[in-house]
Amino acid sequence: MTLSLNSSALVLVCALTFAGFSASVRGQGEPAQKAAFQCLSALAWQKEQQFQQPVNDKEAFRSGPFQRLTLSQPGVVSDFNLPWVSSVREKEEIGARMIAGLRSLHALDDEDAESWFRDVVVLDPQCASGWLGLAMANEKSPMRAQYFLGKAAEIKSAGAGEKRWIAAYQGFFDAAAGGDIVQRLNGLSATLQRMATQHPEDRCAEVFAMRYRLLASHLSGLPVVDGDEWESMMEQWLSAKGGGDLVGYGVLLWLSTNPVRASEWVKSHANRFDCPTLWRLAAQAFLGAGDLTKAKAYLTSVLREGSNDFLKDRFVEDDREQLRFSTAATLAWTSYHLGEFEEALAVAERLVTVPRKPAFTNLMAIDDAPASPYLEAHRLKVQLLAALGEWDKLAKFVEGGESDDAGLLAQVYRRYWAVIANAGGGERERATEQRKQLAAMVAQLGQTSYLNQYAELTTKMERGADAFMQLAGGRLSPFLSQISDVPVAAMVPLLVKAKAKEVALAKLDSAMQSQPGSVPLTRLAKELRDGVNGEKHVAIPKGASDEVERDWAKAPDLELPDKSGTLYTLSQFRGKPVLVIFFLGQGCAHCVEQLQKFKPQIPAFEKEGIRVVGIGTDSVEKLAEGLGKGPELNPDLPYLLLADPKMDAFKKWRCYDEFAVEPLHGTFLMDGDGRILWSDISHDPYVHAEFLVGECRRLLALPR
């Protein structure tokens, strides 16, 4: 078992991978017009619009960013700025944000870059470079990027330099539908290099020409020609004004082809690696070089940035949650390869508590995607338990949570893992029974229209299950390569038992090349080579614990009146879990529909001991007008509704778009101690009440 760089590289490659715009679609209908706010609900979207360009700013920003960033320092003069032109007087303020946005792009931090550039276009909608920056921050979302480029191209006051940049990116994104990404990146690099040659004053073009050449090299795995000269040029750039922002490119130059050299670059310029995205990049270099201790230090710094500790105190709904999840998973494997097994499992246990959010279309559950955080977290724990030889614990884990799975694909995975767990632990009859159930579920999945896209994947899982059962019985299968989610450390003793010592050694050697410096794999290889006849028992590391202390973010308190004017605070509900729903008032038809969706599930929530509280933008008078003035609950909406017309609570709970200056929908589960266990913040009201009952039950049952 190795730390797959394909997996851990998500820490970096999330910023490098280019894919189509894929918004989450939750239904159909027409958007409701309201006096105060426009409710942009997914109910207003058709499914086929998923991969179409947004038609307006509302649609373009329906998934954020929502929170404005605060400038920690004034704009730093740089020799590598975009040739931006602005029409407003606050040019200094805009310039500072343009520089911050470019700095984020150079650090491969698309999320922050988009926040800075959105701030620019809020301050000056006629700033073409602001819209261009938004497109550049959406390198992996061509349809969305094309919308932003279109906005930039419409601005008549754009300068000549801006127009050249816009034209360069239009060609890049226009070819997204059928073009090879590496070829497209190299093409964009060549275009920008010609621009830099023709306009030497535009040094930013030269830098971005290098950026895309390096990204192409990283994605293809092919070395950059004349890498030494490139590194020398970067050293010169670092001494220029604003050049320190380019330090991450020195890692990209060598990361895929010479990670040791990439790590040496980090060591030489360690003081310039001063933000989480650069720490992730540095960790990737040290992982590739086999310096796991330094890699762990950088990964831990990312996760414990400021007061937002992903592993402990965190606000569940976070724009960076996917990146933090990938970083935490990488940390777990890094700890494993360092021989710190309890710490590795502790991180895996923490990730299993990540809120589950399967996809929905037309109000029906599709399922968890194979790479969803929910399934990835379970896969991580499965692999670690298998690597540690904890087959009994693994069987208990995968068979004990079957009631959690509303989705068929998730159940298929659980059955596959159950086969692996029981076969590995010598429970052949139990494994055979689980294999029959796996076959039945795979057949059902193949007949389900929205899941048959996974038919090839599940067929491979069946072959892998059969191959592993044979291996556990001491026989090799021609489908040995189809076995997935079984680490090398778990395979080695079984291969030895099957008298396939050379196969075991080959797998170990390959694993150690992928993750040099691994303590357990190095030890296994030594023990195997020291064996007299290849059948010597290979020790499997033991001693990992299931227990891990958790700490969750506390919900901000509030003090709001109900329809009768009686004040309520969240502290009044301490001791019992609470589901809080933020909605945009009774004038929002989709919000009322959301509340109606939750109405029939109130008994189910109450059975779990969960109190449901709604918080709306209506005034007390408006609530009383719609629900009656008395203290009793309205039978049409039989739960407590509170008034927040000034939207103070909306802002405290981040249910507020600071750019558009309007509230957002939010749904939160808190336990009896006021800790947030699940949340959804969006322009869309969350309507999947029945699913949420089960998810609340799962999360509340987890040890905290």
XYZ file of C-alpha atoms in Angstrom:
704
model
C 0.000 0.000 0.000
C 1.310 3.382 -0.948
C 0.319 6.951 -0.702
C -1.034 7.260 -4.211
C 0.347 10.425 -5.706
C -2.671 10.387 -8.008
C -4.790 10.731 -4.887
C -2.619 12.969 -2.794
C -1.898 15.127 -5.806
C -5.507 16.300 -5.542
C -4.034 18.633 -2.952
C -2.204 20.255 -5.846
C -3.979 19.062 -8.955
C -7.373 20.414 -7.876
C -5.798 23.632 -9.088
C -4.297 21.948 -12.137
C -7.079 19.713 -13.424
C -9.364 21.163 -16.041
C -12.911 19.861 -16.256
C -16.353 21.052 -17.328
C -18.543 23.182 -15.104
C -20.689 20.807 -13.042
C -23.207 22.515 -10.828
C -25.300 20.420 -8.486
C -28.856 20.262 -9.816
C -31.654 19.717 -7.378
C -34.865 20.058 -9.374
C -36.989 21.997 -11.791
C -39.306 24.992 -11.811
C -39.316 28.753 -12.266
C -37.526 31.218 -9.976
C -39.761 33.279 -7.723
C -39.594 37.063 -7.872
C -39.595 38.774 -4.490
C -39.538 42.338 -3.390
C -36.353 42.109 -1.330
C -34.311 39.244 -2.750
C -34.114 37.117 -5.873
C -34.174 33.478 -4.826
C -31.880 31.694 -7.246
C -32.900 28.145 -6.493
C -31.725 25.018 -8.274
C -35.447 24.354 -8.655
C -35.226 26.926 -11.447
C -32.656 24.906 -13.402
C -33.183 22.216 -16.026
C -30.907 19.193 -15.794
C -29.511 19.733 -19.296
C -28.265 23.155 -18.218
C -25.667 21.514 -15.999
C -22.856 21.978 -18.511
C -24.086 25.162 -20.164
C -22.690 28.622 -19.675
C -24.308 30.749 -16.979
C -26.651 33.340 -18.433
C -26.135 36.018 -15.801
C -24.044 36.879 -12.767
C -26.530 35.220 -10.422
C -26.071 31.879 -12.121
C -22.318 32.359 -12.481
C -21.888 32.888 -8.740
C -24.630 30.587 -7.452
C -21.964 28.372 -5.854
C -19.867 31.257 -4.553
C -17.576 32.712 -3.578
C -19.775 34.338 -0.946
C -17.329 35.802 1.580
C -15.113 38.804 0.895
C -11.461 38.638 1.894
C -9.703 41.309 3.945
C -6.523 42.858 2.622
C -3.767 42.162 5.115
C -1.441 44.652 3.446
C -1.672 47.394 0.807
C -1.033 46.486 -2.800
C 2.608 45.598 -3.345
C 4.192 47.108 -6.423
C 5.029 44.277 -8.787
C 6.843 43.955 -12.084
C 4.423 41.186 -13.093
C 0.972 42.797 -13.109
C -1.766 42.360 -15.669
C -2.225 45.463 -17.860
C -5.431 46.374 -16.058
C -7.556 49.456 -16.691
C -10.215 50.648 -14.254
C -12.900 53.293 -14.636
C -13.514 54.136 -10.971
C -11.712 56.433 -8.585
C -10.833 53.652 -6.138
C -8.032 52.511 -8.423
C -5.638 51.922 -5.575
C -8.139 49.653 -3.842
C -8.806 47.812 -7.092
C -5.112 47.539 -7.857
C -4.434 46.013 -4.458
C -7.086 43.357 -5.103
C -5.815 42.689 -8.620
C -2.345 42.068 -7.177
C -3.802 39.840 -4.438
C -5.729 37.878 -7.058
C -2.618 37.353 -9.180
C -0.662 36.346 -6.085
C -3.298 33.697 -5.370
C -3.157 32.429 -8.955
C 0.619 32.071 -8.740
C 0.155 30.120 -5.500
C -2.358 27.844 -7.309
C -5.115 29.076 -4.992
C -8.093 29.389 -7.320
C -10.606 29.946 -4.506
C -8.923 33.023 -3.070
C -8.123 34.313 -6.562
C -11.793 34.217 -7.492
C -12.770 36.047 -4.310
C -10.292 38.849 -5.022
C -11.354 39.213 -8.656
C -15.043 39.135 -7.775
C -14.340 41.965 -5.362
C -12.726 43.877 -8.233
C -15.770 43.594 -10.496
C -18.064 44.570 -7.603
C -16.035 47.751 -7.139
C -15.829 48.351 -10.879
C -17.994 46.233 -13.233
C -16.163 47.924 -16.143
C -12.755 46.561 -15.141
C -12.041 44.084 -17.937
C -9.043 42.596 -16.130
C -11.249 41.750 -13.161
C -13.466 39.601 -15.385
C -10.374 38.202 -17.093
C -8.997 37.250 -13.662
C -12.231 35.410 -12.878
C -11.793 33.420 -16.090
C -8.160 32.652 -15.232
C -9.240 31.440 -11.784
C -11.636 29.022 -13.505
C -9.048 27.190 -15.602
C -10.730 23.901 -14.659
C -14.274 25.165 -15.404
C -14.273 26.217 -19.092
C -17.992 26.964 -19.388
C -17.919 29.300 -16.418
C -14.645 30.850 -17.591
C -16.160 31.582 -21.003
C -18.965 33.531 -19.346
C -16.442 35.713 -17.520
C -14.406 36.202 -20.691
C -17.563 37.281 -22.476
C -18.134 39.911 -19.813
C -14.552 41.130 -20.254
C -14.880 41.277 -24.039
C -18.020 43.442 -23.812
C -16.203 46.256 -22.000
C -15.443 48.980 -24.521
C -13.030 50.791 -22.233
C -10.680 47.806 -22.091
C -7.071 48.636 -22.912
C -5.081 47.147 -25.764
C -3.163 44.906 -23.367
C -6.355 43.598 -21.803
C -7.772 42.817 -25.241
C -4.694 40.759 -26.127
C -5.037 38.703 -22.956
C -8.775 38.192 -23.484
C -8.168 36.955 -27.038
C -5.473 34.522 -25.848
C -7.775 32.920 -23.292
C -10.745 32.828 -25.642
C -8.802 30.485 -27.894
C -7.799 28.344 -24.933
C -11.330 27.908 -23.583
C -12.999 27.618 -26.994
C -10.969 24.442 -27.573
C -11.976 22.921 -24.230
C -14.713 20.654 -25.565
C -12.522 18.374 -27.642
C -8.941 19.502 -27.175
C -6.238 17.585 -25.336
C -5.480 19.513 -22.155
C -1.698 19.228 -22.471
C -1.801 20.481 -26.058
C -4.111 23.306 -25.068
C -1.807 24.355 -22.230
C 1.215 24.322 -24.492
C -0.739 26.305 -27.085
C -1.729 28.955 -24.561
C 1.861 29.102 -23.349
C 3.097 29.705 -26.907
C 0.496 32.442 -27.464
C 1.483 34.253 -24.280
C 5.182 33.870 -25.068
C 4.664 35.554 -28.448
C 2.767 38.308 -26.655
C 5.670 38.755 -24.232
C 8.168 38.912 -27.101
C 6.142 41.505 -29.007
C 5.393 43.514 -25.851
C 8.403 43.146 -23.505
C 6.845 45.591 -21.052
C 4.208 42.923 -20.338
C 6.293 40.714 -18.038
C 3.163 39.055 -16.694
C 2.682 37.385 -20.096
C 6.126 35.808 -19.824
C 5.334 34.469 -16.362
C 2.032 32.937 -17.404
C 3.644 31.469 -20.512
C 5.960 29.661 -18.114
C 3.037 28.714 -15.837
C 1.169 26.851 -18.550
C 4.288 25.149 -19.872
C 4.952 23.883 -16.350
C 1.366 22.728 -15.880
C 1.567 20.839 -19.168
C 4.803 19.205 -18.025
C 3.321 18.310 -14.642
C 0.176 16.750 -16.105
C 2.018 14.837 -18.840
C 4.927 13.758 -16.645
C 7.388 14.889 -19.323
C 10.354 17.005 -18.241
C 10.630 20.643 -19.245
C 13.313 21.177 -21.859
C 16.246 23.232 -20.513
C 15.010 22.952 -16.928
C 18.268 24.352 -15.533
C 17.837 27.536 -17.573
C 14.243 27.849 -16.399
C 15.337 27.538 -12.787
C 18.010 30.190 -13.303
C 15.392 32.517 -14.815
C 13.089 31.938 -11.836
C 15.901 32.865 -9.470
C 16.217 36.182 -11.310
C 12.477 36.754 -11.137
C 12.461 36.163 -7.376
C 14.706 39.198 -6.936
C 12.340 41.468 -8.906
C 9.465 43.453 -7.373
C 6.689 41.012 -6.576
C 8.871 38.118 -7.711
C 8.444 36.272 -4.433
C 4.898 35.427 -5.516
C 6.333 33.124 -8.199
C 8.201 30.789 -5.850
C 5.766 27.883 -6.294
C 6.689 27.492 -9.942
C 10.119 26.237 -8.900
C 8.403 23.218 -7.353
C 6.261 22.609 -10.421
C 9.364 22.688 -12.597
C 10.705 19.485 -11.021
C 7.815 17.898 -9.138
C 6.867 15.204 -11.656
C 10.342 14.383 -12.917
C 12.771 15.122 -10.062
C 10.966 15.500 -6.708
C 14.261 15.568 -4.801
C 15.250 18.674 -6.732
C 11.792 20.127 -6.119
C 12.293 19.614 -2.386
C 15.700 21.290 -2.578
C 14.020 24.322 -4.140
C 11.635 24.459 -1.164
C 14.535 24.248 1.279
C 16.356 27.056 -0.530
C 13.321 29.363 -0.448
C 11.486 28.085 2.642
C 10.763 31.588 3.954
C 8.765 32.373 0.804
C 6.422 29.404 1.275
C 4.071 31.380 3.444
C 0.502 30.302 2.643
C -1.510 27.043 2.769
C -1.515 26.381 -0.971
C 2.266 26.744 -1.113
C 2.563 24.520 1.965
C 0.593 21.849 0.113
C 2.926 22.218 -2.843
C 5.964 21.930 -0.569
C 4.498 18.828 1.081
C 4.041 17.255 -2.339
C 7.719 17.812 -3.120
C 8.866 16.257 0.155
C 6.524 13.290 -0.296
C 8.026 12.593 -3.697
C 11.526 12.939 -2.257
C 10.760 10.553 0.612
C 11.222 13.173 3.330
C 8.026 12.241 5.128
C 8.752 14.169 8.311
C 8.958 17.496 6.474
C 5.931 16.572 4.370
C 3.925 15.899 7.513
C 4.969 19.231 9.023
C 3.721 21.143 5.979
C 0.473 19.147 5.782
C -0.212 19.769 9.455
C 0.384 23.492 8.956
C -2.240 23.547 6.208
C -4.831 21.829 8.361
C -4.132 23.985 11.392
C -4.010 27.276 9.559
C -4.996 30.134 11.867
C -7.973 29.256 14.029
C -9.551 26.962 11.445
C -8.241 23.547 12.465
C -9.763 21.015 10.061
C -8.856 18.150 12.347
C -10.393 19.766 15.404
C -12.317 23.029 15.510
C -13.803 23.712 12.091
C -16.858 25.274 10.583
C -18.401 22.432 8.593
C -19.373 24.440 5.518
C -16.079 25.640 4.068
C -15.233 26.658 0.513
C -11.935 24.824 0.989
C -13.397 21.680 2.490
C -12.517 19.440 -0.473
C -8.890 20.592 -0.485
C -8.657 20.256 3.281
C -10.172 16.780 3.065
C -7.565 15.723 0.498
C -4.827 17.221 2.643
C -6.056 15.347 5.713
C -6.216 12.060 3.785
C -2.653 12.648 2.614
C -1.633 13.333 6.211
C -3.158 10.008 7.275
C -1.089 8.087 4.725
C 2.012 10.091 5.542
C 1.601 9.163 9.206
C 1.142 5.523 8.216
C 4.329 5.519 6.153
C 6.165 7.089 9.093
C 5.015 4.154 11.210
C 2.627 6.318 13.251
C -0.313 3.957 12.903
C -2.543 5.254 15.694
C -2.249 8.794 14.398
C -3.073 7.653 10.864
C -6.219 5.889 12.021
C -7.204 8.856 14.183
C -7.230 11.095 11.115
C -9.236 8.486 9.195
C -11.754 8.320 12.036
C -12.105 12.087 11.922
C -12.725 12.059 8.177
C -15.473 9.442 8.470
C -17.458 12.138 10.286
C -17.365 14.411 7.229
C -20.958 15.340 6.322
C -22.432 13.258 3.546
C -23.981 15.070 0.583
C -25.021 12.738 -2.242
C -26.136 14.202 -5.557
C -29.809 14.767 -6.305
C -31.744 15.376 -9.521
C -35.468 15.982 -9.828
C -35.730 15.557 -6.059
C -34.473 11.933 -6.317
C -31.228 10.714 -4.824
C -28.672 9.658 -7.408
C -25.909 8.431 -5.113
C -22.505 9.261 -3.749
C -19.944 9.603 -6.517
C -17.025 7.145 -6.211
C -14.675 10.031 -5.364
C -17.067 11.757 -2.945
C -15.638 12.688 0.465
C -18.059 10.250 2.111
C -16.850 7.211 0.151
C -13.230 8.399 0.107
C -13.256 8.706 3.897
C -14.628 5.188 4.271
C -12.142 3.873 1.707
C -9.293 5.467 3.663
C -10.310 3.746 6.896
C -10.853 0.452 5.047
C -7.372 0.592 3.536
C -5.666 1.531 6.788
C -7.396 -1.237 8.753
C -6.443 -3.727 6.036
C -2.852 -2.472 6.023
C -2.718 -2.966 9.794
C -4.163 -6.480 9.516
C -7.214 -5.495 11.563
C -9.626 -7.697 9.602
C -12.145 -8.127 12.437
C -12.362 -4.379 13.008
C -12.695 -3.855 9.264
C -15.586 -6.316 9.023
C -17.327 -4.667 11.953
C -16.840 -1.231 10.378
C -18.201 -2.029 6.914
C -21.026 -4.305 8.051
C -22.086 -2.198 11.002
C -23.000 0.939 9.052
C -25.163 -0.482 6.289
C -28.218 1.403 7.528
C -26.371 4.646 6.784
C -26.391 4.024 3.049
C -29.317 5.510 1.176
C -27.448 5.045 -2.095
C -27.015 1.823 -4.040
C -23.441 2.515 -5.126
C -22.403 3.089 -1.501
C -23.970 -0.257 -0.591
C -22.063 -1.967 -3.426
C -18.829 -0.599 -1.992
C -19.732 -1.791 1.478
C -20.448 -5.318 0.194
C -17.157 -5.384 -1.695
C -15.261 -4.236 1.394
C -17.155 -6.843 3.463
C -15.946 -9.580 1.103
C -12.377 -8.321 1.489
C -12.644 -8.039 5.284
C -14.078 -11.509 5.836
C -11.837 -13.245 3.320
C -8.760 -11.532 4.768
C -9.793 -12.574 8.269
C -10.337 -16.212 7.269
C -14.157 -16.031 7.473
C -14.696 -17.761 4.139
C -18.385 -18.624 4.583
C -19.208 -15.085 5.569
C -17.184 -13.775 2.628
C -19.095 -16.089 0.264
C -22.422 -14.803 1.559
C -21.300 -11.185 1.149
C -20.133 -12.029 -2.381
C -23.646 -13.227 -3.289
C -25.131 -10.016 -1.957
C -22.535 -8.016 -3.897
C -23.573 -9.771 -7.128
C -27.243 -8.990 -6.488
C -26.526 -5.319 -5.839
C -24.298 -5.014 -8.901
C -27.091 -6.491 -11.038
C -29.570 -4.018 -9.543
C -27.185 -1.144 -10.175
C -26.779 -2.164 -13.820
C -30.558 -1.939 -14.250
C -30.736 1.531 -12.667
C -30.591 4.127 -15.436
C -28.752 6.838 -13.538
C -26.164 4.397 -12.123
C -25.363 2.088 -15.044
C -22.480 4.423 -15.912
C -20.661 2.589 -13.107
C -21.213 -0.861 -14.635
C -17.561 -1.261 -15.664
C -16.390 -0.190 -12.218
C -18.638 -2.645 -10.402
C -17.727 -5.491 -12.763
C -14.097 -4.876 -11.830
C -15.092 -4.950 -8.160
C -16.686 -8.377 -8.616
C -13.577 -9.730 -10.308
C -11.437 -8.196 -7.592
C -13.585 -9.772 -4.872
C -13.223 -13.208 -6.486
C -9.483 -12.739 -6.955
C -9.001 -11.722 -3.328
C -11.039 -14.648 -2.027
C -8.827 -16.986 -4.055
C -5.691 -15.265 -2.780
C -6.874 -15.510 0.817
C -7.329 -19.238 0.156
C -3.732 -19.579 -0.978
C -4.270 -19.474 -4.759
C -3.379 -16.851 -7.364
C -5.986 -15.495 -9.773
C -5.457 -14.117 -13.289
C -7.487 -11.142 -12.085
C -5.061 -10.220 -9.303
C -4.697 -6.707 -10.772
C -8.453 -6.147 -10.384
C -8.202 -6.156 -6.576
C -8.729 -2.617 -5.337
C -8.607 -0.958 -1.921
C -6.275 -3.665 -0.555
C -2.902 -2.135 0.370
C 0.388 -3.807 -0.420
C 1.025 -4.387 3.284
C -2.140 -6.511 3.415
C -1.341 -8.340 0.172
C 2.213 -9.404 1.042
C 1.464 -12.133 3.648
C -1.269 -13.555 1.424
C 1.053 -13.652 -1.573
C 3.680 -15.376 0.567
C 1.060 -17.917 1.608
C 0.258 -18.492 -2.066
C 4.001 -19.111 -2.726
C 4.250 -15.940 -4.856
C 7.228 -14.334 -3.142
C 8.519 -12.698 -6.325
C 5.137 -11.110 -6.992
C 5.101 -9.790 -3.420
C 8.578 -8.320 -3.782
C 7.671 -6.702 -7.099
C 4.601 -5.073 -5.551
C 6.630 -3.859 -2.598
C 9.346 -2.408 -4.839
C 6.737 -0.605 -6.940
C 5.037 0.722 -3.813
C 8.297 2.014 -2.359
C 9.118 3.780 -5.633
C 5.746 5.542 -5.449
C 6.277 6.395 -1.795
C 9.968 6.397 -0.899
C 10.860 6.491 2.755
C 7.964 4.298 3.901
C 8.894 2.685 7.230
C 6.408 -0.237 7.191
C 6.987 -1.090 3.524
C 10.758 -0.981 3.944
C 10.483 -3.294 6.945
C 8.183 -5.703 5.100
C 10.576 -5.850 2.159
C 13.528 -6.596 4.459
C 11.632 -9.313 6.333
C 10.516 -10.874 3.091
C 14.019 -10.888 1.616
C 15.405 -12.333 4.860
C 13.005 -15.266 4.674
C 14.647 -18.611 4.035
C 12.087 -20.053 1.638
C 9.683 -17.196 1.021
C 7.080 -18.651 3.362
C 8.351 -16.976 6.517
C 5.605 -15.166 8.334
C 5.694 -11.475 7.505
C 4.845 -9.349 10.521
C 1.881 -7.005 10.115
C 1.963 -3.865 12.267
C -0.644 -3.841 14.991
C -1.809 -1.653 17.801
C -3.942 0.997 16.052
C -6.841 2.325 18.060
C -10.383 3.122 16.958
C -10.740 5.907 19.520
C -10.047 9.522 18.656
C -11.001 12.659 20.525
C -12.962 15.140 18.442
C -13.732 18.800 18.791
C -16.237 20.544 16.531
C -16.984 24.148 15.757
C -19.592 25.720 17.983
C -22.543 27.440 16.381
C -22.761 31.216 16.900
C -25.448 32.031 19.413
C -28.384 34.230 18.516
C -31.268 36.037 20.132
C -34.314 36.342 17.883
C -38.079 36.751 18.380
C -40.826 34.443 17.197
C -44.137 35.634 15.745
C -45.385 36.649 19.198
C -42.241 38.609 20.017
C -40.894 36.048 22.498
C -37.096 35.961 22.362
C -35.208 32.705 21.855
C -31.538 31.842 22.053
C -29.801 28.678 20.906
C -28.491 28.148 24.404
C -32.099 27.441 25.433
C -31.934 24.225 23.410
C -28.710 22.912 24.952
C -28.885 19.213 25.717
C -30.774 18.263 22.561
C -29.804 18.433 18.876
C -31.262 21.217 16.761
C -31.780 21.546 13.007
C -31.615 25.228 11.998
C -32.988 26.306 8.616
C -32.259 29.797 7.267
C -34.776 30.865 4.608
C -35.548 34.050 2.711
C -38.977 34.723 4.133
C -42.535 33.824 3.224
C -42.284 35.865 0.031
C -39.917 33.269 -1.422
C -42.011 30.489 -2.959
C -39.114 28.054 -3.031
C -38.372 28.729 0.632
C -41.973 27.967 1.561
C -41.702 24.820 -0.541
C -38.555 23.900 1.393
C -40.364 24.289 4.718
C -43.242 22.190 3.393
C -40.778 19.455 2.403
C -39.623 19.283 5.998
C -43.159 19.260 7.442
C -43.892 15.513 6.979
C -40.470 14.649 8.389
C -40.991 16.528 11.663
C -42.078 13.344 13.509
C -38.956 11.564 12.228
C -36.734 14.389 13.443
C -38.538 14.446 16.789
C -38.030 10.677 17.108
C -34.299 11.347 16.885
C -34.700 14.054 19.539
C -34.047 16.861 17.041
C -35.802 20.230 17.361
C -36.377 22.047 14.038
C -36.029 25.850 14.046
C -36.479 28.143 11.053
C -34.903 31.601 10.794
C -36.241 33.938 8.117
C -35.776 37.458 6.877
C -39.360 38.390 7.761
C -40.182 40.794 10.585
C -42.177 39.722 13.633
C -45.211 41.471 12.160
C -44.817 39.598 8.865
C -44.523 36.280 10.676
C -47.613 37.038 12.738
C -49.518 38.029 9.622
C -48.765 34.699 7.942
C -48.769 32.338 10.924
C -51.040 33.945 13.499
C -50.119 36.090 16.489
C -50.487 33.509 19.244
C -47.642 31.460 20.726
C -49.000 28.173 19.335
C -47.350 26.651 16.263
C -49.077 26.949 12.924
C -50.189 23.470 11.730
C -49.043 24.275 8.199
C -45.481 24.933 9.424
C -45.323 23.041 12.749
C -41.983 24.212 14.049
C -40.509 27.296 15.631
C -39.925 30.179 13.185
C -37.842 33.186 14.208
C -37.557 36.661 12.696
C -34.210 38.107 11.580
C -35.126 41.099 9.375
C -31.732 42.764 9.943
C -30.044 39.476 8.958
C -27.625 39.605 11.877
C -27.854 35.838 12.394
C -27.581 35.231 8.635
C -24.261 37.074 8.637
C -22.910 35.390 11.768
C -23.671 31.987 10.304
C -22.190 32.996 6.908
C -25.547 32.630 5.192
C -24.888 35.868 3.377
C -23.368 36.752 0.020
C -21.118 39.684 0.870
C -20.532 40.509 -2.792
C -24.186 40.560 -3.866
C -25.216 41.937 -0.433
C -28.054 39.474 0.069
C -28.871 36.480 2.265
C -28.330 32.846 1.392
C -30.153 29.676 2.336
C -28.590 27.586 5.084
C -29.342 24.305 6.858
C -27.386 23.234 9.958
C -27.426 20.277 12.339
C -26.137 20.950 15.860
C -25.723 18.403 18.614
C -26.774 18.978 22.203
C -23.578 20.886 22.925
C -24.122 23.329 20.062
C -21.497 21.768 17.781
C -22.163 21.938 14.043
C -22.164 18.443 12.534
C -23.667 19.093 9.086
C -24.378 22.192 7.021
C -25.405 23.390 3.604
C -25.040 27.039 2.554
C -26.172 27.996 -0.927
C -28.431 30.081 -3.108
C -30.557 26.914 -3.133
C -32.908 25.916 -0.321
C -32.070 22.410 0.884
C -35.160 20.256 0.283
C -34.028 16.658 0.864
C -35.521 16.305 4.313
C -35.939 12.519 4.240
C -32.260 11.965 3.446
C -31.249 14.460 6.097
C -33.113 12.507 8.795
C -30.866 9.502 8.142
C -27.725 11.610 7.906
C -28.536 13.317 11.214
C -29.014 9.906 12.793
C -25.610 8.766 11.481
C -23.726 11.860 12.619
C -25.352 12.011 16.046
C -24.469 8.359 16.654
C -20.756 8.923 15.983
C -18.545 9.365 19.061
C -17.582 12.990 19.661
